[in-house]
XYZ file of C-alpha atoms in Angstrom:
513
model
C 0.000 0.000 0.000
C 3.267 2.369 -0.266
C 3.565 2.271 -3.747
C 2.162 5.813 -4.303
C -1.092 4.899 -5.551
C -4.504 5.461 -4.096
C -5.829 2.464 -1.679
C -9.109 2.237 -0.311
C -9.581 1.433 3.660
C -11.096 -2.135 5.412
C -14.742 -1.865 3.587
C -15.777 -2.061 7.843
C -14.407 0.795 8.373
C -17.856 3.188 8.335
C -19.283 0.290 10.385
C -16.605 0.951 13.210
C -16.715 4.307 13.108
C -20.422 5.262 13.179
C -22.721 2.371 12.583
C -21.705 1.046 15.868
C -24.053 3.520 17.024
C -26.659 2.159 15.455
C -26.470 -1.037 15.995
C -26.591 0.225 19.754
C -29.892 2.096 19.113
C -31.386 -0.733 17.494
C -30.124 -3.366 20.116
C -31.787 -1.182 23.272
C -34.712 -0.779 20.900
C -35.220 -4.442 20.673
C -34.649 -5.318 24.240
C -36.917 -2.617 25.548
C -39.567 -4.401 23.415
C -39.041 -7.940 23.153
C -41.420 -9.119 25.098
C -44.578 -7.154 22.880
C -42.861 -8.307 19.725
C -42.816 -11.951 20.381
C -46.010 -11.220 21.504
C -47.105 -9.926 18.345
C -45.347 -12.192 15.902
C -44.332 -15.639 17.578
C -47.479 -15.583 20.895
C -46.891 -19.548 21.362
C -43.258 -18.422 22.859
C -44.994 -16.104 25.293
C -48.770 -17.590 26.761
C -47.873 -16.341 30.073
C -47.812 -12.765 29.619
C -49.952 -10.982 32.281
C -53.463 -10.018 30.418
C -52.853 -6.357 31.755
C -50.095 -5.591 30.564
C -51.118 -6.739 27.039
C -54.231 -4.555 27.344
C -51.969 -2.112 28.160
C -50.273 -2.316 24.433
C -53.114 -2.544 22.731
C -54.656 0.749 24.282
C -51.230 2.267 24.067
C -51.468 3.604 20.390
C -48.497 3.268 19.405
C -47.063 2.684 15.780
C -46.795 -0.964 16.328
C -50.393 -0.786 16.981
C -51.279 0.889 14.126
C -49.230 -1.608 11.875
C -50.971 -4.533 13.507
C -54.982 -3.096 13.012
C -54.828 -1.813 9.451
C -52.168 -5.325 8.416
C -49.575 -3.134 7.316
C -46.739 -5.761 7.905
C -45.635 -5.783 4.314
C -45.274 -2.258 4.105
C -43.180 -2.037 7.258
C -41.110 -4.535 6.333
C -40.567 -2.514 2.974
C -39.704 0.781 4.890
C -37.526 -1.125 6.882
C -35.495 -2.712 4.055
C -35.530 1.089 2.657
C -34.053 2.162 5.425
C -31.390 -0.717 5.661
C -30.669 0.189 2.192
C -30.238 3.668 2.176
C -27.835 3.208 4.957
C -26.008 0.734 3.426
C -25.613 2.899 0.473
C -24.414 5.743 2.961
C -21.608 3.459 4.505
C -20.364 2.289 0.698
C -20.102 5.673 0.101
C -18.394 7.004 2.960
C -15.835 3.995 2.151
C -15.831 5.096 -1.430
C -14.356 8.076 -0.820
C -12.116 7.389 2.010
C -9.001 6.568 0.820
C -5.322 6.749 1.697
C -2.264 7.599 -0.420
C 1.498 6.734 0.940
C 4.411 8.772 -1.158
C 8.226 8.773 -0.489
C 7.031 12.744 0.776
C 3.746 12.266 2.631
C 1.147 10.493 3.774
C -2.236 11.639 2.334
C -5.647 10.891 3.395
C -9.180 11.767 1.716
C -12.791 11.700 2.650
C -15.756 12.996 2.647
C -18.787 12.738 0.158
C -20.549 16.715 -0.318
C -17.644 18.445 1.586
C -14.306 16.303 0.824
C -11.460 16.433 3.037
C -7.941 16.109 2.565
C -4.981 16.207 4.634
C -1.161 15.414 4.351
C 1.524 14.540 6.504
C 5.250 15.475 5.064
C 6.730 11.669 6.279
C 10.075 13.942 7.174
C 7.927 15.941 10.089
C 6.621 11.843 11.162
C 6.754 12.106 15.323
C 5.889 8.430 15.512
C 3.229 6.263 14.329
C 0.562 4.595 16.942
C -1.182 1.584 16.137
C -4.278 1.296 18.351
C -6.581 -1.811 18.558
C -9.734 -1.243 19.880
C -11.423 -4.572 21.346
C -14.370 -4.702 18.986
C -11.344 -3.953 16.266
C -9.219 -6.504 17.429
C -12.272 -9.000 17.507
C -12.575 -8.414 13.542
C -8.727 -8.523 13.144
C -8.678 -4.461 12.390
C -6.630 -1.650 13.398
C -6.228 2.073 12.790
C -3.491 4.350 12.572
C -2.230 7.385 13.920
C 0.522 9.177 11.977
C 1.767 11.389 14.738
C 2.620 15.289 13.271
C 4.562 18.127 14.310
C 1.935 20.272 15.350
C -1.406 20.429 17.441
C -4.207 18.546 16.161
C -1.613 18.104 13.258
C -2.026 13.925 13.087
C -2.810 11.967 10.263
C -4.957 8.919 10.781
C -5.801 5.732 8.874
C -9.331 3.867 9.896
C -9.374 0.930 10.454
C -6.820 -1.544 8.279
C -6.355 -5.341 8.839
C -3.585 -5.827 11.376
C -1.314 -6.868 8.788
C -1.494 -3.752 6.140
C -1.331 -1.832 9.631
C 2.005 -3.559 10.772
C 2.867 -3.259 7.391
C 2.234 0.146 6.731
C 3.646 1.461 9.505
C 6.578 0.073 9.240
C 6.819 1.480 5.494
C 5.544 4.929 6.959
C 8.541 4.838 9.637
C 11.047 3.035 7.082
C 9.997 6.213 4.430
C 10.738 9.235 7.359
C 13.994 7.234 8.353
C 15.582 8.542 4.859
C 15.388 5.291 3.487
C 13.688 4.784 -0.057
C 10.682 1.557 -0.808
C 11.636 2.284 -4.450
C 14.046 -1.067 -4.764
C 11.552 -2.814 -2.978
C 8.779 -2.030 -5.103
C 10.456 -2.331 -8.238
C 11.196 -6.355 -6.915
C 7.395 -7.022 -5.583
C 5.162 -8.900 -7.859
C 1.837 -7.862 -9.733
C 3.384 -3.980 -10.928
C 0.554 -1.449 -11.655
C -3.242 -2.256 -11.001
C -6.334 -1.272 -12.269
C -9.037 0.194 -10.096
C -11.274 -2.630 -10.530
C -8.241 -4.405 -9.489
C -7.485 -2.602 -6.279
C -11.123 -2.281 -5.754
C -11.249 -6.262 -5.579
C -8.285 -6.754 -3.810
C -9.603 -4.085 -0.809
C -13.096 -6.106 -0.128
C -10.927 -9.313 -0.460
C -8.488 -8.412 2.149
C -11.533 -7.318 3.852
C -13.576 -10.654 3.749
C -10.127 -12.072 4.510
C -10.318 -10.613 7.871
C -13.547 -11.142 9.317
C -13.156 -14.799 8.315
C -10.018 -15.133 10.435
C -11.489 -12.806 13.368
C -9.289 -11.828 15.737
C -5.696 -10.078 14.512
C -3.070 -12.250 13.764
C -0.257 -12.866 15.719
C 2.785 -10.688 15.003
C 6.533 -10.991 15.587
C 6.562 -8.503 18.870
C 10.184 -7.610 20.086
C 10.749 -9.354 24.101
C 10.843 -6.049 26.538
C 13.030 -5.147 28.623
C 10.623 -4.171 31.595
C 8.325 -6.541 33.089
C 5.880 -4.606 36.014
C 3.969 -7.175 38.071
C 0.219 -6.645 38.811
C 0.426 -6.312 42.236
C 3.166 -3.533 41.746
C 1.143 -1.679 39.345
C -2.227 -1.686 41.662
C -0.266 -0.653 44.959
C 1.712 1.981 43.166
C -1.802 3.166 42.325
C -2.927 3.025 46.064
C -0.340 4.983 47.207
C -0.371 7.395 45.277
C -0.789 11.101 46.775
C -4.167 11.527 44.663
C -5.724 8.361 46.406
C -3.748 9.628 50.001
C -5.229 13.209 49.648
C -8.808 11.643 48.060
C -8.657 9.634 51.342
C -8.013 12.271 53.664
C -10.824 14.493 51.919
C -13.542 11.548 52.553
C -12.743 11.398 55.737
C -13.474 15.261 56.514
C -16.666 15.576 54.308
C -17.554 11.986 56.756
C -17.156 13.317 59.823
C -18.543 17.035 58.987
C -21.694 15.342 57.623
C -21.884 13.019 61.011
C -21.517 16.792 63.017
C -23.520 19.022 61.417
C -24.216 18.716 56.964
C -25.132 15.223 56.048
C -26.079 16.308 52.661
C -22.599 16.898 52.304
C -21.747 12.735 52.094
C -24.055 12.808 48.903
C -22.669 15.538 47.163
C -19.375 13.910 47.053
C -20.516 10.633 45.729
C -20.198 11.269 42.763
C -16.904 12.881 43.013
C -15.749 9.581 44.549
C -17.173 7.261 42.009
C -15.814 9.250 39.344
C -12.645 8.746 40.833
C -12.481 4.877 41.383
C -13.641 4.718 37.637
C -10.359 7.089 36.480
C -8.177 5.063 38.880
C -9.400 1.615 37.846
C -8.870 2.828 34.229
C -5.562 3.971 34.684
C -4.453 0.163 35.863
C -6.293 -1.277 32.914
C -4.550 0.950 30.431
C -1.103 0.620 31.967
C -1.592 -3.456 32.042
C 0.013 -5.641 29.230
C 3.245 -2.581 29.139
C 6.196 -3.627 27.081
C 9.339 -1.521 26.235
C 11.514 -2.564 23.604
C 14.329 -1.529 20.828
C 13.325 -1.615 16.833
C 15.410 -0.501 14.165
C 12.774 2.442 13.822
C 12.819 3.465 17.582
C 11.486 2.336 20.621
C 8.192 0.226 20.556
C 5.854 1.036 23.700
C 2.740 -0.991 23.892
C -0.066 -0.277 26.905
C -3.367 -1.314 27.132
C -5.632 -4.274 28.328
C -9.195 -3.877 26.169
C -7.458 -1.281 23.729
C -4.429 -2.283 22.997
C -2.266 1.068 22.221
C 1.011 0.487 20.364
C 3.734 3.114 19.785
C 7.096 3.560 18.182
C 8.879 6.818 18.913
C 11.717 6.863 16.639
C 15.139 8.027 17.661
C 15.242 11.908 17.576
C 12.316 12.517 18.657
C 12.459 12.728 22.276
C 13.166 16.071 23.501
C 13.138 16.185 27.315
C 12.922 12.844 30.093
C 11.992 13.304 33.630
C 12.639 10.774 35.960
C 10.189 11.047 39.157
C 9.342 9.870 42.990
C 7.296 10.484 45.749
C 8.010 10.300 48.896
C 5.226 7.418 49.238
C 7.528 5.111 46.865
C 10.533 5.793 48.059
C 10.413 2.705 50.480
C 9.847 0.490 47.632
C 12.789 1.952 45.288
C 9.568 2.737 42.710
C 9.848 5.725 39.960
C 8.227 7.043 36.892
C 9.795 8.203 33.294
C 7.612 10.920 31.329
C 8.938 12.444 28.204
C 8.158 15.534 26.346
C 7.781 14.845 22.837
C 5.264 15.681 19.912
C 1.784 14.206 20.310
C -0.445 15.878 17.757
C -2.534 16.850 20.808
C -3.441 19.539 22.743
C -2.150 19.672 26.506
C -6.250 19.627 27.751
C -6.219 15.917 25.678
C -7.525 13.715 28.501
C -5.227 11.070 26.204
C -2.052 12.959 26.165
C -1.030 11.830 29.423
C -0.735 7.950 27.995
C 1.487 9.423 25.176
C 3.928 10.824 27.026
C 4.575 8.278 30.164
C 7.171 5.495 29.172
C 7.183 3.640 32.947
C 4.457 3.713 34.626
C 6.272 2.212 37.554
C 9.255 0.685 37.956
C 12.793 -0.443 39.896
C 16.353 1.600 39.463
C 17.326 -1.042 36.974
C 13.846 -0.949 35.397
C 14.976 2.860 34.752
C 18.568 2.514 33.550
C 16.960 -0.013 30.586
C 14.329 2.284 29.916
C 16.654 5.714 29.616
C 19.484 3.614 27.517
C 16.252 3.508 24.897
C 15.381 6.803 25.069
C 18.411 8.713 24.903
C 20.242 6.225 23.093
C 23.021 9.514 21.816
C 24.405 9.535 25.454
C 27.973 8.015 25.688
C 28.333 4.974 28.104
C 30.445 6.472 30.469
C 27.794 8.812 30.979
C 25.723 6.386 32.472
C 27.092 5.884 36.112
C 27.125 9.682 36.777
C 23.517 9.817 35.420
C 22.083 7.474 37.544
C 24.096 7.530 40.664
C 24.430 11.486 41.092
C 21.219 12.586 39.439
C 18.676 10.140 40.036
C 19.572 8.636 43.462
C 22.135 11.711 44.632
C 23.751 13.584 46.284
C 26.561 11.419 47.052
C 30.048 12.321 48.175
C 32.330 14.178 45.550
C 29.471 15.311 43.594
C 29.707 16.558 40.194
C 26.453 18.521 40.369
C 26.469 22.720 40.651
C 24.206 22.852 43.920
C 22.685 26.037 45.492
C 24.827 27.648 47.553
C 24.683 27.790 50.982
C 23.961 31.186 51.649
C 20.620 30.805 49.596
C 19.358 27.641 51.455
C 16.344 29.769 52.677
C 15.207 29.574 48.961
C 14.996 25.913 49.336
C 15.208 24.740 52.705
C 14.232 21.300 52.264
C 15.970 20.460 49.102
C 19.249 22.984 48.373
C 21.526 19.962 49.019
C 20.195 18.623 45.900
C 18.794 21.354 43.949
C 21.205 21.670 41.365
C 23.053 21.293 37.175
C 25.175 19.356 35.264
C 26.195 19.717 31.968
C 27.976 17.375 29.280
C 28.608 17.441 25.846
C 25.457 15.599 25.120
C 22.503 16.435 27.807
C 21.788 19.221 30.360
C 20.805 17.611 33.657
C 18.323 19.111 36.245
C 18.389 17.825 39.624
C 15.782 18.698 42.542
C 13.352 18.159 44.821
C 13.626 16.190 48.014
C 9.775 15.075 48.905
C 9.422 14.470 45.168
C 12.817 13.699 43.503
C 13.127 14.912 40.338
C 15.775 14.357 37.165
C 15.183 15.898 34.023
C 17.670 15.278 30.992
C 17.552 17.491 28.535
C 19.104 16.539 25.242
C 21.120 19.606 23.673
C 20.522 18.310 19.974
C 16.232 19.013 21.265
C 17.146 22.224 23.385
C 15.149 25.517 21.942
C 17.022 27.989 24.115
C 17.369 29.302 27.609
C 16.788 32.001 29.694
C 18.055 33.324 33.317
C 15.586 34.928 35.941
C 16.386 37.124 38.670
C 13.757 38.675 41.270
C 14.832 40.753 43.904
C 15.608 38.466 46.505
C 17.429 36.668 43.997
C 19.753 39.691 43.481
C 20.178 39.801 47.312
C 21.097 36.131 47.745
C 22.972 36.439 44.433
C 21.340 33.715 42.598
C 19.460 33.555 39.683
C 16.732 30.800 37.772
C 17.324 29.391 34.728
C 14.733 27.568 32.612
C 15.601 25.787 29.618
C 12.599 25.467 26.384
C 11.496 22.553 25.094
C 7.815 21.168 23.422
C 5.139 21.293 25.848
C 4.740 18.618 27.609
C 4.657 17.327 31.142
C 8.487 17.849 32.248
C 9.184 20.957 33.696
C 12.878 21.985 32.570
C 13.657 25.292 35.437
C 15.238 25.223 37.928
C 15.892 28.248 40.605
C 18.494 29.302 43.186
C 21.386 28.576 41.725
C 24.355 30.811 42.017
C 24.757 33.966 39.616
C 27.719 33.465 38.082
C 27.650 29.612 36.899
C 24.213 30.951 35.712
C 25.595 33.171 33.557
C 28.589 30.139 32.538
C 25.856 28.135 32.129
C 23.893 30.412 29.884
C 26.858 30.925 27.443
C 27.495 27.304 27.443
C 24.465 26.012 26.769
C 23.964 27.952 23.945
C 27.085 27.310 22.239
C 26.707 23.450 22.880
C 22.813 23.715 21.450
C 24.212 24.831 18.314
C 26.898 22.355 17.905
C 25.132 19.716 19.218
C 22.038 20.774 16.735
C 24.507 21.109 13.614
C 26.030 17.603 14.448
C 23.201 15.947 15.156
C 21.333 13.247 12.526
C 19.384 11.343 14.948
C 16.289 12.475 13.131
C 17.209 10.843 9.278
C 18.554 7.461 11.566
C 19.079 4.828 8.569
C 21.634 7.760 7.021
C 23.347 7.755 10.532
C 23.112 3.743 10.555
C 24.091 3.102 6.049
């Protein structure tokens, strides 16, 4: 399907994405009146119904009733199969003119019947590609693709495809933005240039093809390198600060209601309830997590009923912050998040899922996971990473702290509140209730600025926040001493740019050729 050419969509597709609905109406519709139609139409499956409730239909009035007294069965049935028609003809159409187009530029994508729609993709802006499986999807072997953009609502996507075009595409999509050309390949394949008749048939076979076989096919999946165990993942959840401060809030609103407002318990109900549903969710979409290494990037997969499937390709990753609470700390527990290019806004309820790369996990669990995401940072980088920044200070540290005479600033945390800079990645170190790291790749780094307030001035210290994409990291950090500010500054900058001009992370089968 990367050939150039224009290729229809899985002829389910309008099914999946609207007649779903439908079939929901019609489903409650039946249920709510099963018991008058059998009535009606098959009464020796049904003697017992009670003889007032029947009266009750009959005096109701409604359509059925009509249809029944003037023996208008055929011409229901007619303006049902009208109906059925006409939106059968409505799907075919909407697949008709839905149709996707895969260049060695862009990816293109067209619908729309009275008001058609087109939008493009250049492959060398490609963020990443998601493959999501919904569970009625996966049930009918189908998939549908995101093609992840740099910009806000800026993605591309394909849906639905059989799971194997998806795999397949999307590995052509990532195989295309990696600088690599399908030319050679194409030029080898069998079959050459088709008619539309042709691809036409070949679209509702591939189609047929996949409801026969049902659910997707099994796929070569890469092993990864970060197992989390149930029971980790639901107590991580328990003890949480959300769920420690939701707790601590139901007990007030209980014992103010016992005192004096009991109307108070009920308006918080569904507050609560609405909170057990997000935090059973989150568990279900953070079970079956793998991490692993591709040739196009790193493959994250999430997800128990939708089954969510990324691949952020190398380059792409512009800020990491590795996290813990206080609450974990006892259990050696933290959290990765990235900042990186979604195609969403930051008020996407979904973002979140995008951007988190461990939900939960060991030290170790860590190291494996930042080795794939900043794969560009030297080995002998590594120790000083994870020893100094993530679990520091320690003795002979290599990290600019605040100084002493600002420890008022920071109180709590001016020990470890503090820089480091390589050739490769600006590091961020704070925090001592939450523990913070964030790495900052230079290659990714916008700019920086320094802040000073007045108290800043008097202390002699200054804030410094470096820009990335938006995202969930937070890359300032404040009361650190004037002057390495201002070294910092000037050295920052200058590595951005070299690290920028060197940098080919981006186009990574020219780096790898």
């Amino acid at each position: 399907m990367s050939d150039g050419e224009w290729h229809r969509l899985h002829p389910l597709t309008p099914l999946l994405r609207g007649g779903l609905f439908l079939v929901v109406v019609i489903g409650f519709v039946v249920a709510n009146l099963r018991d008058r139609l059998t009535y009606l139409f098959l009464p020796w499956l049904a003697p017992d119904l009670p003889v007032k409730e029947i009266e009750e239909w009959e005096g109701a009035g409604d359509p059925i009733d009509f249809i029944v007294a003037n023996n208008l069965y055929l011409v229901a049935g007619a303006i049902v199969l009208a109906v059925l028609v006409a939106l059968l003809a409505v799907f075919y159409l909407s697949w008709r003119f839905h149709s996707l187009r895969i260049t060695e530029d862009d990816v293109e994508v067209r619908s729309g019947v009275l008001f058609r729609t087109q939008r493009r993709a250049p492959l060398d802006r490609v963020q990443g590609v998601n493959l999501t499986r919904p569970m009625v999807a996966r049930l009918l072997g189908m998939a549908k693709l995101e093609v992840v953009g740099a910009g806000t609502d800026a993605n591309v996507k394909l849906e639905y495809l059989s799971t194997a075009n998806a795999e397949a595409v999307r590995a052509d999509i990532l195989r295309l933005a990696s600088g690599r050309r399908l030319a050679a390949a194409q030029a080898g394949a069998p079959g050459g240039a088709r008619s539309r008749i042709g691809a036409l048939s070949q679209a509702v076979s591939r189609g047929i093809t996949g409801m026969i076989e049902g659910d997707e096919a099994p796929v070569e999946v890469p092993s990864s390198v970060v197992n989390i165990p149930l029971l980790r993942l639901a107590v991580s959840h328990v003890i949480s600060p959300a769920t420690v401060g939701l707790m601590f809030a139901i007990g007030a609103i209980v014992y103010g209601s016992i005192q004096a407002t009991p109307w108070l318990l009920f308006g918080m109900v569904p507050a609560v309830i609405g909170f057990v549903a997000y935090w059973v969710r989150s568990i279900v979409r953070s079970l079956r997590y793998s991490i692993a290494p591709t040739p196009d990037g790193v493959r994250i997969t999430f997800g128990l009923l939708t089954t969510i499937t990324e691949i952020v390709p190398p380059g792409r990753v512009h800020a990491v912050e590795i996290s813990q609470s206080i609450l974990w700390r006892p259990f050696g527990w933290w959290t990765i998040r990235i900042n990186r290019l979604t195609g969403r806004s930051l008020s996407d309820g979904n973002n979140d899922q995008f951007t988190t790369v461990l939900p939960v996990g060991t030290l170790a669990d860590v190291e494996r996971v930042l080795h794939l995401v900043l794969s560009g940072v030297p080995e002998a980088e590594w120790p000083l990473i994870v020893r100094e920044g993530v679990t520091g200070p320690v003795p002979g540290d290599s990290f600019t702290d605040t100084p002493r005479r600002a420890w008022f600033l920071r109180p709590l945390s001016w020990r470890r509140n503090g820089f480091r800079l390589t050739p490769d990645v600006l590091l961020l170190r704070r925090g001592l209730i939450w523990r913070r790291l964030v790495v900052l790749p230079l290659a990714r780094l916008q700019s920086i600025a320094l802040h000073q307030g007045p108290i800043d001035r008097l202390a002699r210290v200054a804030s410094a926040r470096a820009h990335t994409v938006a995202g969930p990291v937070s890359s300032g950090l404040a009361a650190i001493d004037r002057d390495a500010a201002l070294q910092l500054f000037a050295e920052v900058s200058t590595g951005a740019v070299r690290a920028a001009s060197v940098d080919r992370s981006h186009r990574w089968a020219e780096v790898n050729a």
